[in-house]
Amino acid sequence: MRRVASWFALFALAGLATAGEPTIPVPDTIRVEGAPPIPQSLAAELNRHQNIRGASFQGWDGEEGKRAIYVTTRFADTTQVHYVAAPGGARRQLTFLPERVLGVSPRPRRGQFLFTMDEGGAENYQLFLQDRDGGEPIRISDGESRHASPRWSPAGDLLAWSDNARNGKDMDVRVAAASDPALRRTVKEVAGLWTVADWSPDGKTLAVEEYISITESYVHLVDLATGAVRTISPKPADGAPKVAVSSPKFSRDGKAVFYVTDRDAEFRRLARLDLATGEETIISKDVPWNVEDYDLSDDDAELVAAVNQEGRSVLHRSYLPIAGYWPQAQFYPMSGPMNDQSFQGLSTGRIDGLEFRRGSRELGFTLDSPRTPSDAFSVDLNGKSGPADQRWTESETGGLDASKFVEPELVRFPSFDGASIPAFVYRPVGKSDGPRPVLISIHGGPESQFRPGFAGRLNYLVNELGIVVVAPNVRGSDGYGKSYLKLDDGFLREDPVKDIGALLDWIADQKDLDKDRVAVSGGSYGGFMSLAVQTTYNDRIKCGIDVVGISNFVTFLENTQGYRRDLRRAEYGDERDPKMREFLEKVSPLNHAEKIKTPILVVQGANDPRVPLSESEQLVAKVRENGVPVWYVVGLNEGHGFAKKPNQDYQQAVEVQFLKSFLLNADDAPR
């Protein structure tokens, strides 16, 4: 009773809504348990941060002679398709749907586009075709199974994709006539996850990627007429290191295939394979970082690639030599000694979606940075466009002064075994009366990476509440080489949790950080990490937030969707093996939930196909037995994270109120 009484006292001190104070209603799409009413005053404080938005480049208009782009952006509750006819022009909304649009594929040579959408976050992606100038979208998929990687043929008459309609698990390769989707056929039945990457220029062959794990994937060429497969990245012999080969693209003359591979290297390098001779040339051999995106111009003369250097994108350019002289190809940073004037004035940040406009040297892409939301840009590598022609969209920051958003600092701290762990630190600007509270934010994946792009709503915690946000890339994170990537696999699962223990030591050594006011948060695998920190280092934190997190690896692997199960076993281990099952039970936070003696907030989507609702339900029930505050928020129409704005707004309000109550305490937040 004494513990419960102390929590009631803390609620009073924290300034939660009291009798008579106006509060916001809980959305009908939310089930909330344990959390108090949210004051309207807090919602008003968050309003501008909740009206930040961005835009993502989705491709050039496919009709001949058009210089216009498709983007996705949100003006209402969900992300929709918009059309921009010129740089800086108005965004004309083309889709008006209650669910989010996830991707757009403009149809070549026609004023149409394909888009992908799911329902309620369940990730059973469906394909829709729509005219650019109006009309209702037409669903061309089955409405039930999961569809991925749609790719138009060069002429725009055929569409290829992969789906799991046959058995709910394996992603077979299909093709259909866009004029009559009923005229579809199976090109190749497969075992596992195969995704279509590109068409050959003559429309007769598909380049397909077989994905087993982030450290193992292969590229095949599939004959459209016969289904015959030519594997151009053979699997290594038994006992040899696994390789990852991905993102294949045909040269425009059809004589070669480009791809990204980590064969014989720590990092994923850009390569070219001559289809006639079988000779492989490594283009980015002198770049000690991952190539993450690239594209080629129509004339096979230009190649531009985005290299992930410590989380920031550095564009590299190659003037492609004539056939037979590939070893002499140049590959250099566009901000380096051979500075390219085309990119003058563009900020440093994250770049993706690289795509050359048909018949030109103009390159489109999405760019965001710590002080700018994601927006669509392009540059003409022939130098025909100036800075005014580069920016196609300029997204709003809710009326906030974006120049005051914090640039994170990259730090490294030593872990228990001497490994150097990178982290990005967001420190509030200005002086403080004392050490500042800290929020450790852990990314998901685990084969992912925190990257210092636009922080969005996170800026409220830093700028308004004075919280220092530390985002570590613990071992197992992508971007630092495949040896680092493998440091958390299988029986090494506890080691990244120890990295957070080392981070807590680092925080204690920083004079400007308050080691006695530390919170931890994370989503998906980051949710597992947050829970693991709460069970392992509970005496060193004030509270924790778990968003769609894994609470028990065994029940997770048994209940995640069938098409994902083997992919996750490759990372976490196979729960069907008795020795591995015993280990997974040992490291699962659910089996140590009695150690959580500090407040916890759990957020979950009811339709999550990756980390199912049961993972949060069992965790919440267990922690409630400890007699500590448990706030639980379930999005009834959401999946793996909240995608709809009303739900996102409510989630943020609850998270902020939670941190005010249990991290900042009373009136510690700056005014």
C-alpha positions as semicolon CSV with decimal commas, in nm:
position;residue;x (nm);y (nm);z (nm)
1;M;0,000;0,000;0,000
2;R;0,288;0,236;0,072
3;R;0,414;0,204;-0,290
4;V;0,067;0,269;-0,433
5;A;0,022;0,571;-0,210
6;S;0,354;0,714;-0,326
7;W;0,245;0,686;-0,690
8;F;-0,077;0,875;-0,615
9;A;0,133;1,149;-0,458
10;L;0,351;1,164;-0,766
11;F;0,046;1,200;-0,989
12;A;-0,060;1,500;-0,787
13;L;0,284;1,659;-0,804
14;A;0,314;1,595;-1,177
15;G;0,022;1,818;-1,254
16;L;-0,210;1,565;-1,415
17;A;-0,560;1,673;-1,503
18;T;-0,753;1,750;-1,188
19;A;-1,125;1,772;-1,127
20;G;-1,279;2,040;-1,346
21;E;-0,978;2,075;-1,578
22;P;-1,072;2,021;-1,944
23;T;-0,932;1,704;-2,098
24;I;-0,917;1,563;-2,450
25;P;-1,143;1,272;-2,546
26;V;-0,992;0,933;-2,613
27;P;-1,035;0,852;-2,985
28;D;-1,290;0,581;-3,064
29;T;-1,007;0,392;-3,233
30;I;-0,806;0,371;-2,910
31;R;-0,839;0,140;-2,610
32;V;-0,659;0,287;-2,311
33;E;-0,603;0,133;-1,970
34;G;-0,432;0,284;-1,667
35;A;-0,343;0,618;-1,825
36;P;-0,503;0,932;-1,679
37;P;-0,708;1,182;-1,881
38;I;-0,490;1,411;-2,094
39;P;-0,531;1,786;-2,024
40;Q;-0,635;2,006;-2,315
41;S;-0,351;2,237;-2,222
42;L;-0,100;1,967;-2,311
43;A;-0,273;1,898;-2,642
44;A;-0,249;2,269;-2,719
45;E;0,124;2,267;-2,643
46;L;0,176;1,975;-2,881
47;N;-0,042;2,109;-3,162
48;R;0,228;2,269;-3,375
49;H;0,462;1,971;-3,341
50;Q;0,175;1,745;-3,446
51;N;0,124;1,947;-3,764
52;I;0,474;1,899;-3,899
53;R;0,461;1,707;-4,224
54;G;0,690;1,585;-4,498
55;A;0,677;1,467;-4,858
56;S;0,848;1,169;-5,024
57;F;0,949;1,152;-5,390
58;Q;0,776;0,851;-5,549
59;G;0,882;0,879;-5,911
60;W;0,864;1,077;-6,232
61;D;0,549;1,098;-6,440
62;G;0,582;0,813;-6,689
63;E;0,419;0,990;-6,983
64;E;0,657;1,096;-7,260
65;G;0,762;1,460;-7,246
66;K;0,631;1,520;-6,895
67;R;0,856;1,678;-6,628
68;A;0,645;1,622;-6,319
69;I;0,656;1,400;-6,012
70;Y;0,442;1,194;-5,777
71;V;0,488;1,233;-5,403
72;T;0,324;1,095;-5,093
73;T;0,233;1,335;-4,814
74;R;-0,035;1,383;-4,549
75;F;-0,279;1,671;-4,542
76;A;-0,556;1,495;-4,347
77;D;-0,531;1,179;-4,137
78;T;-0,328;0,947;-4,362
79;T;-0,053;0,965;-4,624
80;Q;-0,192;0,997;-4,977
81;V;-0,068;1,038;-5,337
82;H;-0,011;1,390;-5,471
83;Y;0,106;1,523;-5,808
84;V;0,348;1,813;-5,852
85;A;0,368;1,959;-6,203
86;A;0,677;2,179;-6,152
87;P;0,940;2,258;-5,887
88;G;0,773;2,453;-5,608
89;G;0,430;2,391;-5,758
90;A;0,111;2,306;-5,574
91;R;0,058;1,951;-5,458
92;R;-0,256;1,817;-5,627
93;Q;-0,405;1,535;-5,422
94;L;-0,497;1,228;-5,628
95;T;-0,610;0,972;-5,369
96;F;-0,858;1,029;-5,087
97;L;-0,863;0,710;-4,887
98;P;-0,903;0,628;-4,516
99;E;-0,592;0,407;-4,519
100;R;-0,230;0,506;-4,577
101;V;-0,074;0,477;-4,923
102;L;0,262;0,305;-4,890
103;G;0,420;0,335;-5,233
104;V;0,362;0,463;-5,586
105;S;0,480;0,325;-5,923
106;P;0,408;0,558;-6,217
107;R;0,308;0,362;-6,528
108;P;0,555;0,410;-6,815
109;R;0,434;0,605;-7,119
110;R;0,086;0,664;-6,974
111;G;-0,087;0,904;-6,738
112;Q;-0,154;0,637;-6,476
113;F;0,004;0,522;-6,153
114;L;-0,003;0,212;-5,937
115;F;-0,016;0,241;-5,560
116;T;0,007;0,000;-5,267
117;M;-0,223;0,011;-4,965
118;D;-0,318;-0,210;-4,673
119;E;-0,607;-0,200;-4,428
120;G;-0,576;-0,129;-4,058
121;G;-0,202;-0,182;-4,057
122;A;-0,238;-0,557;-4,126
123;E;0,022;-0,539;-4,408
124;N;-0,175;-0,751;-4,654
125;Y;-0,070;-0,507;-4,923
126;Q;-0,302;-0,462;-5,222
127;L;-0,231;-0,307;-5,562
128;F;-0,446;-0,033;-5,715
129;L;-0,433;0,136;-6,057
130;Q;-0,557;0,493;-6,104
131;D;-0,560;0,759;-6,374
132;R;-0,356;1,067;-6,299
133;D;-0,635;1,301;-6,412
134;G;-0,913;1,152;-6,202
135;G;-1,139;0,855;-6,154
136;E;-1,169;0,583;-5,894
137;P;-0,877;0,352;-5,815
138;I;-0,914;-0,004;-5,943
139;R;-0,787;-0,287;-5,729
140;I;-0,592;-0,530;-5,946
141;S;-0,486;-0,771;-5,669
142;D;-0,690;-1,040;-5,494
143;G;-0,789;-0,838;-5,188
144;E;-0,663;-1,103;-4,948
145;S;-0,298;-1,204;-4,982
146;R;0,017;-0,999;-4,938
147;H;0,158;-0,833;-5,252
148;A;0,507;-0,687;-5,278
149;S;0,754;-0,525;-5,518
150;P;0,529;-0,433;-5,814
151;R;0,739;-0,345;-6,121
152;W;0,620;-0,219;-6,460
153;S;0,767;-0,357;-6,780
154;P;0,961;-0,102;-6,990
155;A;0,665;-0,063;-7,227
156;G;0,418;-0,033;-6,939
157;D;0,195;-0,311;-7,071
158;L;0,282;-0,573;-6,809
159;L;0,316;-0,570;-6,433
160;A;0,522;-0,814;-6,225
161;W;0,508;-0,863;-5,849
162;S;0,532;-1,132;-5,582
163;D;0,256;-1,255;-5,350
164;N;0,178;-1,530;-5,100
165;A;-0,162;-1,626;-5,240
166;R;-0,065;-1,992;-5,287
167;N;-0,001;-2,081;-4,923
168;G;0,014;-1,760;-4,718
169;K;0,388;-1,795;-4,675
170;D;0,600;-1,822;-4,991
171;M;0,617;-1,517;-5,219
172;D;0,569;-1,647;-5,575
173;V;0,649;-1,436;-5,880
174;R;0,350;-1,327;-6,092
175;V;0,291;-1,122;-6,403
176;A;-0,029;-0,972;-6,546
177;A;-0,146;-0,753;-6,831
178;A;-0,234;-0,412;-6,696
179;S;-0,519;-0,380;-6,948
180;D;-0,678;-0,695;-6,808
181;P;-0,546;-0,802;-6,465
182;A;-0,747;-1,125;-6,496
183;L;-0,493;-1,233;-6,757
184;R;-0,230;-1,318;-6,499
185;R;0,001;-1,612;-6,461
186;T;0,257;-1,750;-6,224
187;V;0,610;-1,705;-6,354
188;K;0,780;-1,894;-6,072
189;E;0,663;-2,078;-5,762
190;V;0,927;-2,038;-5,492
191;A;1,014;-2,130;-5,136
192;G;1,071;-1,820;-4,925
193;L;1,074;-1,450;-5,000
194;W;1,143;-1,355;-5,363
195;T;1,085;-0,996;-5,475
196;V;1,088;-0,848;-5,824
197;A;1,357;-0,582;-5,865
198;D;1,380;-0,496;-6,237
199;W;1,289;-0,585;-6,596
200;S;1,539;-0,634;-6,874
201;P;1,515;-0,362;-7,143
202;D;1,361;-0,609;-7,392
203;G;1,090;-0,708;-7,140
204;K;1,181;-1,078;-7,149
205;T;1,361;-1,128;-6,817
206;L;1,304;-1,035;-6,453
207;A;1,580;-0,962;-6,203
208;V;1,458;-1,109;-5,875
209;E;1,606;-1,099;-5,524
210;E;1,579;-1,397;-5,289
211;Y;1,597;-1,264;-4,933
212;I;1,690;-1,499;-4,649
213;S;1,829;-1,251;-4,398
214;I;2,008;-0,918;-4,399
215;T;2,337;-1,110;-4,426
216;E;2,219;-1,360;-4,687
217;S;2,042;-1,288;-5,016
218;Y;2,081;-1,386;-5,381
219;V;1,995;-1,252;-5,726
220;H;1,829;-1,458;-5,998
221;L;1,731;-1,382;-6,356
222;V;1,394;-1,539;-6,440
223;D;1,290;-1,596;-6,801
224;L;0,938;-1,462;-6,838
225;A;0,832;-1,712;-7,102
226;T;0,967;-2,033;-6,948
227;G;1,028;-1,957;-6,581
228;A;1,386;-2,076;-6,618
229;V;1,618;-1,934;-6,353
230;R;1,977;-1,821;-6,393
231;T;2,137;-1,749;-6,056
232;I;2,398;-1,478;-6,101
233;S;2,509;-1,477;-5,736
234;P;2,559;-1,844;-5,647
235;K;2,528;-1,960;-5,291
236;P;2,866;-2,021;-5,123
237;A;2,984;-2,374;-5,054
238;D;2,897;-2,536;-4,723
239;G;3,096;-2,374;-4,443
240;A;3,185;-2,067;-4,649
241;P;3,070;-1,723;-4,529
242;K;2,720;-1,619;-4,630
243;V;2,684;-1,328;-4,870
244;A;2,422;-1,061;-4,929
245;V;2,354;-0,962;-5,290
246;S;2,063;-0,725;-5,347
247;S;1,905;-0,440;-5,547
248;P;1,975;-0,572;-5,899
249;K;1,924;-0,342;-6,199
250;F;1,986;-0,408;-6,565
251;S;2,210;-0,177;-6,762
252;R;2,007;0,010;-7,019
253;D;2,164;-0,193;-7,300
254;G;2,075;-0,519;-7,122
255;K;2,432;-0,650;-7,132
256;A;2,504;-0,622;-6,761
257;V;2,340;-0,628;-6,419
258;F;2,435;-0,395;-6,136
259;Y;2,380;-0,494;-5,773
260;V;2,499;-0,433;-5,418
261;T;2,703;-0,706;-5,248
262;D;2,911;-0,767;-4,935
263;R;3,099;-1,060;-5,088
264;D;3,461;-1,055;-4,961
265;A;3,397;-0,724;-4,784
266;E;3,267;-0,576;-4,459
267;F;3,039;-0,330;-4,636
268;R;2,784;-0,356;-4,915
269;R;2,957;-0,243;-5,234
270;L;2,822;-0,155;-5,576
271;A;2,913;-0,406;-5,847
272;R;2,857;-0,470;-6,217
273;L;2,830;-0,817;-6,372
274;D;2,894;-0,865;-6,743
275;L;2,627;-1,117;-6,846
276;A;2,829;-1,250;-7,139
277;T;3,163;-1,306;-6,966
278;G;3,051;-1,343;-6,603
279;E;3,313;-1,086;-6,500
280;E;3,225;-0,890;-6,184
281;T;3,364;-0,541;-6,132
282;I;3,344;-0,370;-5,792
283;I;3,268;-0,002;-5,856
284;S;3,280;0,132;-5,498
285;K;3,579;-0,074;-5,384
286;D;3,750;0,221;-5,212
287;V;3,444;0,331;-5,008
288;P;3,435;0,183;-4,653
289;W;3,062;0,232;-4,607
290;N;2,739;0,074;-4,733
291;V;2,599;0,171;-5,072
292;E;2,227;0,193;-4,996
293;D;2,067;0,327;-5,315
294;Y;2,167;0,399;-5,675
295;D;2,034;0,457;-6,026
296;L;2,160;0,477;-6,384
297;S;2,072;0,723;-6,658
298;D;1,898;0,599;-6,975
299;D;2,213;0,626;-7,184
300;D;2,424;0,413;-6,946
301;A;2,658;0,710;-6,904
302;E;2,580;0,825;-6,549
303;L;2,550;0,641;-6,219
304;V;2,471;0,808;-5,887
305;A;2,472;0,624;-5,555
306;A;2,391;0,719;-5,195
307;V;2,651;0,597;-4,945
308;N;2,556;0,569;-4,578
309;Q;2,848;0,732;-4,396
310;E;2,794;0,733;-4,017
311;G;2,420;0,758;-4,077
312;R;2,435;1,047;-4,323
313;S;2,398;1,011;-4,699
314;V;2,692;1,104;-4,919
315;L;2,617;1,102;-5,291
316;H;2,876;0,946;-5,518
317;R;2,893;0,977;-5,894
318;S;3,047;0,760;-6,164
319;Y;3,095;0,845;-6,531
320;L;3,045;0,503;-6,680
321;P;3,319;0,396;-6,921
322;I;3,260;0,210;-7,244
323;A;3,231;-0,168;-7,228
324;G;3,559;-0,342;-7,155
325;Y;3,708;-0,062;-6,944
326;W;3,509;-0,108;-6,624
327;P;3,808;-0,147;-6,389
328;Q;3,893;0,214;-6,468
329;A;3,553;0,352;-6,370
330;Q;3,567;0,652;-6,139
331;F;3,349;0,660;-5,829
332;Y;3,384;0,973;-5,622
333;P;3,190;1,174;-5,363
334;M;2,999;1,461;-5,516
335;S;3,097;1,681;-5,221
336;G;3,461;1,578;-5,240
337;P;3,761;1,713;-5,434
338;M;3,573;1,686;-5,765
339;N;3,287;1,894;-5,632
340;D;2,971;1,884;-5,840
341;Q;2,807;2,226;-5,866
342;S;2,466;2,066;-5,922
343;F;2,434;1,989;-5,552
344;Q;2,542;2,327;-5,417
345;G;2,305;2,449;-5,147
346;L;2,150;2,114;-5,059
347;S;2,175;2,030;-4,690
348;T;2,344;1,723;-4,550
349;G;2,101;1,455;-4,437
350;R;1,941;1,132;-4,554
351;I;1,871;1,068;-4,923
352;D;1,670;0,788;-5,080
353;G;1,452;0,710;-5,380
354;L;1,715;0,800;-5,640
355;E;1,563;0,793;-5,990
356;F;1,670;0,944;-6,322
357;R;1,398;1,099;-6,535
358;R;1,348;0,912;-6,860
359;G;1,560;1,049;-7,144
360;S;1,753;1,294;-6,925
361;R;2,032;1,334;-6,672
362;E;1,791;1,477;-6,413
363;L;1,790;1,287;-6,085
364;G;1,497;1,290;-5,840
365;F;1,514;1,192;-5,473
366;T;1,387;1,250;-5,118
367;L;1,604;1,447;-4,875
368;D;1,560;1,523;-4,506
369;S;1,793;1,659;-4,240
370;P;1,775;1,744;-3,868
371;R;1,635;2,088;-3,953
372;T;1,426;2,010;-4,261
373;P;1,142;1,761;-4,302
374;S;1,158;1,516;-4,590
375;D;1,092;1,679;-4,927
376;A;1,126;1,600;-5,297
377;F;1,426;1,736;-5,486
378;S;1,593;1,693;-5,823
379;V;1,917;1,798;-5,989
380;D;2,017;1,802;-6,354
381;L;2,366;1,657;-6,383
382;N;2,411;1,843;-6,710
383;G;2,396;2,163;-6,506
384;K;2,082;2,292;-6,675
385;S;1,895;2,358;-6,352
386;G;1,979;2,604;-6,078
387;P;1,890;2,599;-5,707
388;A;1,538;2,723;-5,777
389;D;1,472;2,413;-5,987
390;Q;1,595;2,169;-5,725
391;R;1,318;2,175;-5,466
392;W;0,981;2,039;-5,573
393;T;0,808;2,048;-5,232
394;E;0,857;2,256;-4,920
395;S;0,682;2,094;-4,626
396;E;0,550;2,275;-4,323
397;T;0,695;2,262;-3,973
398;G;0,374;2,358;-3,794
399;G;0,480;2,721;-3,775
400;L;0,787;2,630;-3,571
401;D;1,126;2,788;-3,637
402;A;1,313;2,496;-3,795
403;S;1,648;2,668;-3,743
404;K;1,605;2,600;-3,370
405;F;1,578;2,224;-3,418
406;V;1,885;2,059;-3,268
407;E;2,166;1,906;-3,475
408;P;2,264;1,583;-3,297
409;E;2,619;1,514;-3,186
410;L;2,779;1,182;-3,279
411;V;2,956;1,023;-2,980
412;R;3,109;0,683;-2,913
413;F;3,125;0,505;-2,579
414;P;3,311;0,186;-2,479
415;S;3,105;-0,121;-2,399
416;F;3,173;-0,411;-2,163
417;D;3,404;-0,591;-2,408
418;G;3,582;-0,284;-2,543
419;A;3,357;-0,244;-2,846
420;S;3,300;0,119;-2,949
421;I;2,927;0,194;-2,969
422;P;2,806;0,496;-3,170
423;A;2,519;0,714;-3,050
424;F;2,356;1,040;-3,155
425;V;2,289;1,290;-2,875
426;Y;2,027;1,565;-2,899
427;R;2,109;1,831;-2,638
428;P;1,874;2,125;-2,578
429;V;2,012;2,466;-2,666
430;G;2,080;2,704;-2,376
431;K;2,192;2,679;-2,019
432;S;2,034;2,462;-1,755
433;D;2,015;2,502;-1,377
434;G;2,157;2,152;-1,339
435;P;2,209;1,820;-1,513
436;R;1,935;1,743;-1,762
437;P;1,707;1,437;-1,771
438;V;1,779;1,176;-2,038
439;L;1,567;0,962;-2,268
440;I;1,745;0,666;-2,428
441;S;1,568;0,592;-2,757
442;I;1,649;0,251;-2,909
443;H;1,575;0,174;-3,274
444;G;1,400;-0,138;-3,401
445;G;1,511;-0,393;-3,652
446;P;1,739;-0,508;-3,501
447;E;1,905;-0,488;-3,843
448;S;1,835;-0,118;-3,864
449;Q;2,014;0,201;-3,771
450;F;1,926;0,528;-3,603
451;R;2,009;0,798;-3,855
452;P;2,023;1,172;-3,785
453;G;1,749;1,285;-4,018
454;F;1,450;1,499;-3,930
455;A;1,343;1,431;-3,571
456;G;0,985;1,556;-3,615
457;R;0,783;1,534;-3,293
458;L;1,093;1,436;-3,099
459;N;1,189;1,803;-3,111
460;Y;0,921;1,877;-2,850
461;L;1,100;1,665;-2,590
462;V;1,430;1,840;-2,656
463;N;1,325;2,200;-2,717
464;E;1,025;2,229;-2,487
465;L;1,087;1,979;-2,206
466;G;1,466;2,010;-2,195
467;I;1,523;1,634;-2,223
468;V;1,849;1,509;-2,370
469;V;1,769;1,232;-2,618
470;V;2,038;0,970;-2,673
471;A;1,988;0,733;-2,969
472;P;2,247;0,452;-2,967
473;N;2,328;0,212;-3,248
474;V;2,398;-0,090;-3,032
475;R;2,578;-0,395;-3,169
476;G;2,365;-0,565;-3,430
477;S;2,280;-0,232;-3,595
478;D;2,321;-0,191;-3,967
479;G;2,562;0,056;-4,126
480;Y;2,886;-0,038;-3,950
481;G;2,990;-0,351;-4,136
482;K;2,863;-0,708;-4,135
483;S;3,083;-0,813;-3,842
484;Y;2,915;-0,550;-3,623
485;L;2,578;-0,654;-3,767
486;K;2,625;-1,014;-3,649
487;L;2,731;-0,931;-3,292
488;D;2,380;-0,988;-3,152
489;D;2,279;-1,300;-3,346
490;G;2,148;-1,613;-3,174
491;F;2,312;-1,677;-2,840
492;L;2,463;-1,325;-2,838
493;R;2,122;-1,163;-2,776
494;E;2,212;-1,033;-2,428
495;D;2,516;-0,837;-2,545
496;P;2,330;-0,536;-2,695
497;V;2,146;-0,503;-2,363
498;K;2,487;-0,482;-2,196
499;D;2,567;-0,201;-2,442
500;I;2,288;-0,001;-2,279
501;G;2,441;-0,078;-1,941
502;A;2,764;0,076;-2,072
503;L;2,564;0,373;-2,202
504;L;2,421;0,424;-1,852
505;D;2,782;0,434;-1,726
506;W;2,866;0,692;-1,993
507;I;2,566;0,904;-1,893
508;A;2,680;0,895;-1,530
509;D;3,017;1,039;-1,637
510;Q;2,863;1,337;-1,823
511;K;2,838;1,646;-1,605
512;D;2,542;1,785;-1,799
513;L;2,335;1,465;-1,775
514;D;2,136;1,349;-1,472
515;K;2,207;0,981;-1,408
516;D;1,917;0,974;-1,160
517;R;1,661;1,080;-1,421
518;V;1,692;0,840;-1,712
519;A;1,407;0,686;-1,914
520;V;1,424;0,426;-2,190
521;S;1,201;0,381;-2,495
522;G;1,193;0,173;-2,810
523;G;0,969;0,027;-3,077
524;S;0,947;-0,325;-3,222
525;Y;1,286;-0,487;-3,149
526;G;1,362;-0,157;-2,973
527;G;1,058;-0,238;-2,761
528;F;1,224;-0,565;-2,660
529;M;1,541;-0,370;-2,580
530;S;1,343;-0,124;-2,369
531;L;1,183;-0,411;-2,177
532;A;1,518;-0,586;-2,137
533;V;1,669;-0,267;-1,994
534;Q;1,375;-0,235;-1,756
535;T;1,429;-0,589;-1,626
536;T;1,811;-0,574;-1,620
537;Y;1,883;-0,217;-1,507
538;N;1,558;-0,121;-1,338
539;D;1,736;0,039;-1,045
540;R;1,909;0,281;-1,285
541;I;1,606;0,417;-1,470
542;K;1,294;0,611;-1,374
543;C;1,048;0,465;-1,627
544;G;1,019;0,293;-1,964
545;I;0,815;0,302;-2,287
546;D;0,757;-0,010;-2,497
547;V;0,597;0,034;-2,843
548;V;0,494;-0,287;-3,026
549;G;0,778;-0,470;-2,852
550;I;0,866;-0,839;-2,827
551;S;0,809;-0,962;-2,472
552;N;0,883;-1,332;-2,529
553;F;1,087;-1,455;-2,826
554;V;0,927;-1,800;-2,825
555;T;0,567;-1,680;-2,835
556;F;0,668;-1,409;-3,082
557;L;0,820;-1,660;-3,325
558;E;0,523;-1,893;-3,286
559;N;0,266;-1,618;-3,353
560;T;0,425;-1,377;-3,602
561;Q;0,290;-1,414;-3,956
562;G;0,405;-1,727;-4,140
563;Y;0,576;-1,535;-4,420
564;R;0,803;-1,370;-4,160
565;R;0,882;-1,663;-3,932
566;D;1,190;-1,805;-4,105
567;L;1,327;-1,454;-4,162
568;R;1,313;-1,386;-3,789
569;R;1,455;-1,726;-3,698
570;A;1,761;-1,638;-3,905
571;E;1,817;-1,341;-3,670
572;Y;1,690;-1,455;-3,330
573;G;1,737;-1,832;-3,348
574;D;1,504;-2,127;-3,408
575;E;1,269;-2,181;-3,116
576;R;1,211;-2,541;-3,232
577;D;1,566;-2,631;-3,125
578;P;1,551;-2,723;-2,752
579;K;1,880;-2,553;-2,662
580;M;1,787;-2,234;-2,845
581;R;1,435;-2,240;-2,701
582;E;1,577;-2,257;-2,349
583;F;1,803;-1,959;-2,424
584;L;1,523;-1,754;-2,580
585;E;1,305;-1,813;-2,275
586;K;1,595;-1,707;-2,054
587;V;1,646;-1,371;-2,227
588;S;1,278;-1,289;-2,277
589;P;1,164;-0,992;-2,062
590;L;0,828;-1,156;-1,989
591;N;1,006;-1,416;-1,778
592;H;1,168;-1,142;-1,569
593;A;0,873;-0,904;-1,554
594;E;0,869;-0,914;-1,173
595;K;1,185;-0,700;-1,182
596;I;1,001;-0,405;-1,338
597;K;0,943;-0,184;-1,034
598;T;0,917;0,148;-1,219
599;P;0,628;0,289;-1,427
600;I;0,580;0,153;-1,778
601;L;0,387;0,267;-2,085
602;V;0,299;0,002;-2,346
603;V;0,167;0,093;-2,693
604;Q;0,037;-0,170;-2,935
605;G;-0,152;-0,201;-3,264
606;A;-0,434;-0,455;-3,249
607;N;-0,373;-0,569;-3,608
608;D;0,006;-0,596;-3,587
609;P;0,117;-0,886;-3,813
610;R;0,480;-0,868;-3,702
611;V;0,468;-0,842;-3,322
612;P;0,114;-0,959;-3,243
613;L;-0,113;-0,805;-2,980
614;S;-0,057;-1,105;-2,753
615;E;0,302;-0,992;-2,688
616;S;0,181;-0,675;-2,516
617;E;-0,124;-0,830;-2,353
618;Q;0,082;-1,090;-2,166
619;L;0,345;-0,834;-2,065
620;V;0,090;-0,586;-1,930
621;A;-0,089;-0,855;-1,728
622;K;0,237;-0,969;-1,574
623;V;0,373;-0,626;-1,480
624;R;0,044;-0,524;-1,322
625;E;0,113;-0,785;-1,055
626;N;0,408;-0,567;-0,942
627;G;0,178;-0,290;-0,819
628;V;0,340;-0,019;-1,032
629;P;0,171;0,220;-1,277
630;V;0,106;0,050;-1,612
631;W;-0,031;0,271;-1,891
632;Y;-0,157;0,070;-2,188
633;V;-0,266;0,214;-2,524
634;V;-0,401;-0,006;-2,805
635;G;-0,476;0,123;-3,156
636;L;-0,779;-0,078;-3,267
637;N;-0,726;0,007;-3,636
638;E;-0,347;0,004;-3,634
639;G;-0,068;-0,243;-3,702
640;H;0,307;-0,226;-3,639
641;G;0,304;0,132;-3,512
642;F;0,040;0,402;-3,541
643;A;-0,011;0,541;-3,892
644;K;-0,329;0,751;-3,858
645;K;-0,287;1,107;-3,733
646;P;-0,557;1,109;-3,458
647;N;-0,402;0,797;-3,309
648;Q;-0,050;0,936;-3,344
649;D;-0,156;1,259;-3,173
650;Y;-0,309;1,075;-2,881
651;Q;-0,007;0,845;-2,849
652;Q;0,228;1,141;-2,837
653;A;0,017;1,318;-2,575
654;V;0,019;1,007;-2,354
655;E;0,395;0,961;-2,398
656;V;0,466;1,323;-2,308
657;Q;0,238;1,308;-2,005
658;F;0,408;0,984;-1,900
659;L;0,754;1,142;-1,920
660;K;0,636;1,455;-1,740
661;S;0,494;1,241;-1,463
662;F;0,771;0,990;-1,407
663;L;1,092;1,125;-1,563
664;L;1,072;1,499;-1,506
665;N;0,870;1,475;-1,183
666;A;0,667;1,763;-1,051
667;D;0,765;2,094;-1,207
668;D;1,108;2,008;-1,343
669;A;1,017;2,080;-1,703
670;P;1,153;2,418;-1,822
671;R;0,905;2,695;-1,870
